[in-house]
Every structure is written in structure tokens, then in C-alpha cells.
PDB file of C-alpha atoms in Angstrom:
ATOM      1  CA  UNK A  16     -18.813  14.795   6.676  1.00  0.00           C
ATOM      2  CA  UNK A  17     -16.274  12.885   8.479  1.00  0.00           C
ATOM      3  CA  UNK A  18     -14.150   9.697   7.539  1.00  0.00           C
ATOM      4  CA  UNK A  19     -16.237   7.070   8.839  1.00  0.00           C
ATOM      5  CA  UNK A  20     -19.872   8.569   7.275  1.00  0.00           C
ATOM      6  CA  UNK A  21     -17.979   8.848   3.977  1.00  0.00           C
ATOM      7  CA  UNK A  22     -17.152   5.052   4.180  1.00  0.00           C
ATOM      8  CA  UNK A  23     -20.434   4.342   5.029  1.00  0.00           C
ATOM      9  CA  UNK A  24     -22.019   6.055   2.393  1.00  0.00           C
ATOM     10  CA  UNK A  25     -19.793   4.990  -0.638  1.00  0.00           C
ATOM     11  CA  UNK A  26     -19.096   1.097   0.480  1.00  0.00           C
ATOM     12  CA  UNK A  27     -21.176  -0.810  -2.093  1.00  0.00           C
ATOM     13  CA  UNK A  28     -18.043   1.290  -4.586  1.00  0.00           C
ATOM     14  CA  UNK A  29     -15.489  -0.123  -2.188  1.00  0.00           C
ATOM     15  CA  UNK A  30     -13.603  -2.957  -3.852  1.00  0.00           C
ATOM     16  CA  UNK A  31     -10.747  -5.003  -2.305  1.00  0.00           C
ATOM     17  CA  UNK A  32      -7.090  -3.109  -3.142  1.00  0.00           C
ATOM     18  CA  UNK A  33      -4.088  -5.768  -3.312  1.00  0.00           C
ATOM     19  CA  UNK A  34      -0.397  -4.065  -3.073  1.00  0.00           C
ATOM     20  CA  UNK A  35       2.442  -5.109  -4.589  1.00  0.00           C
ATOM     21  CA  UNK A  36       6.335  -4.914  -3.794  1.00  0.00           C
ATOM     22  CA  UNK A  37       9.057  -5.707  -5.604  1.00  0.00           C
ATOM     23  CA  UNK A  38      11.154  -8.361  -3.629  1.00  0.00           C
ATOM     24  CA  UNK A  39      14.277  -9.973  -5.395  1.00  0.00           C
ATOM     25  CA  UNK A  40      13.551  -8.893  -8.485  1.00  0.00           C
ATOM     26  CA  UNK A  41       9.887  -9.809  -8.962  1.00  0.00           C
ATOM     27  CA  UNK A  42       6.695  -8.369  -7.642  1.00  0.00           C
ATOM     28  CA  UNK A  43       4.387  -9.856  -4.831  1.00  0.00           C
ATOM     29  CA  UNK A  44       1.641  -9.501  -3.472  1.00  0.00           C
ATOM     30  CA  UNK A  45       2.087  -7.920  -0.057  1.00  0.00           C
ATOM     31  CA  UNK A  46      -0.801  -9.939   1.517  1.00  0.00           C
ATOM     32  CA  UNK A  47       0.880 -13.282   0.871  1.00  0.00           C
ATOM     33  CA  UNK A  48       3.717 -12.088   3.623  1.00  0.00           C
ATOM     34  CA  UNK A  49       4.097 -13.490   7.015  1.00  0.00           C
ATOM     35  CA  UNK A  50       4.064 -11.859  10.091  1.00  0.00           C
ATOM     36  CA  UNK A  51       7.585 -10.731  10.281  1.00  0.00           C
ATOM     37  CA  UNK A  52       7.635 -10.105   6.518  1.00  0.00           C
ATOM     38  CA  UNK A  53       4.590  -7.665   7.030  1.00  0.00           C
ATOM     39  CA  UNK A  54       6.474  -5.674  10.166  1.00  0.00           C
ATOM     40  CA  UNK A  55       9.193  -5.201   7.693  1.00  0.00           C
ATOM     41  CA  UNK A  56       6.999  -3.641   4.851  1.00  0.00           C
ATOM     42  CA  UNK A  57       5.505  -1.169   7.303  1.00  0.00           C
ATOM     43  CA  UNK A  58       8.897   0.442   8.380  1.00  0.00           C
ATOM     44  CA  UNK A  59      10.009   0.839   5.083  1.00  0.00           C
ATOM     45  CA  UNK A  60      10.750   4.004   4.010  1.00  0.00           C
ATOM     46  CA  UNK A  61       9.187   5.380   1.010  1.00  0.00           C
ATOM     47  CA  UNK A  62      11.171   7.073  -1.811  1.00  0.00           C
ATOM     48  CA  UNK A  63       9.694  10.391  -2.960  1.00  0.00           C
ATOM     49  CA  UNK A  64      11.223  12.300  -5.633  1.00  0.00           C
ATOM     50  CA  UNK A  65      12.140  15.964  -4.977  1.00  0.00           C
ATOM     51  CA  UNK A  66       9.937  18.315  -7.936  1.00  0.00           C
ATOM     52  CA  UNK A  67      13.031  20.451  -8.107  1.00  0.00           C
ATOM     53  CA  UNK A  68      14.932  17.572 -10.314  1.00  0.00           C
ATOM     54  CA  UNK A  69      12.093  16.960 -12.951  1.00  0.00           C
TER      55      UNK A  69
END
């Protein structure tokens, strides 16, 4: 089964997902970001921590 028929088949489950990010010391919703704003969240590079330090 392939990406699309699985959306398909489970979108009455499917509920809206809002993201936050912390800017300036509080969070925000990432949807409430303008244009430029939202250009700048996509090249950001995500931290991922190495399993060797825990």
C-alpha cells in the first residue's frame, strides 16, 4: 500500500497538527509566521543527540 492509499484510507483519523518553536524565549505557533519567517524555519537545522552520550 503506498503513501497516498494510506491517506486515503485513514483520513476521517487525520486531525489538524500545529508546531511550535521556541522564538525569544517563548513558544509559537509556527503557522502564525510570515512568509520570510516560514523560509527561515524550513532551513533550520535540527539538533539530534548522538546515542553514544546517553
Amino acid at each position: 500500500m503506498n503513501t497516498q492509499e494510506l491517506l486515503e484510507k485513514n483520513s476521517s483519523k487525520r486531525t489538524k497538527c500545529i508546531v511550535y518553536t521556541r522564538v525569544m524565549g517563548y513558544h509559537r505557533p509556527v503557522e502564525s509566521f510570515n512568509i520570510g519567517k516560514k523560509g527561515e524555519h524550513k532551513q533550520r537545522i535540527k539538533f539530534v543527540e548522538s546515542k553514544n552520550y546517553l
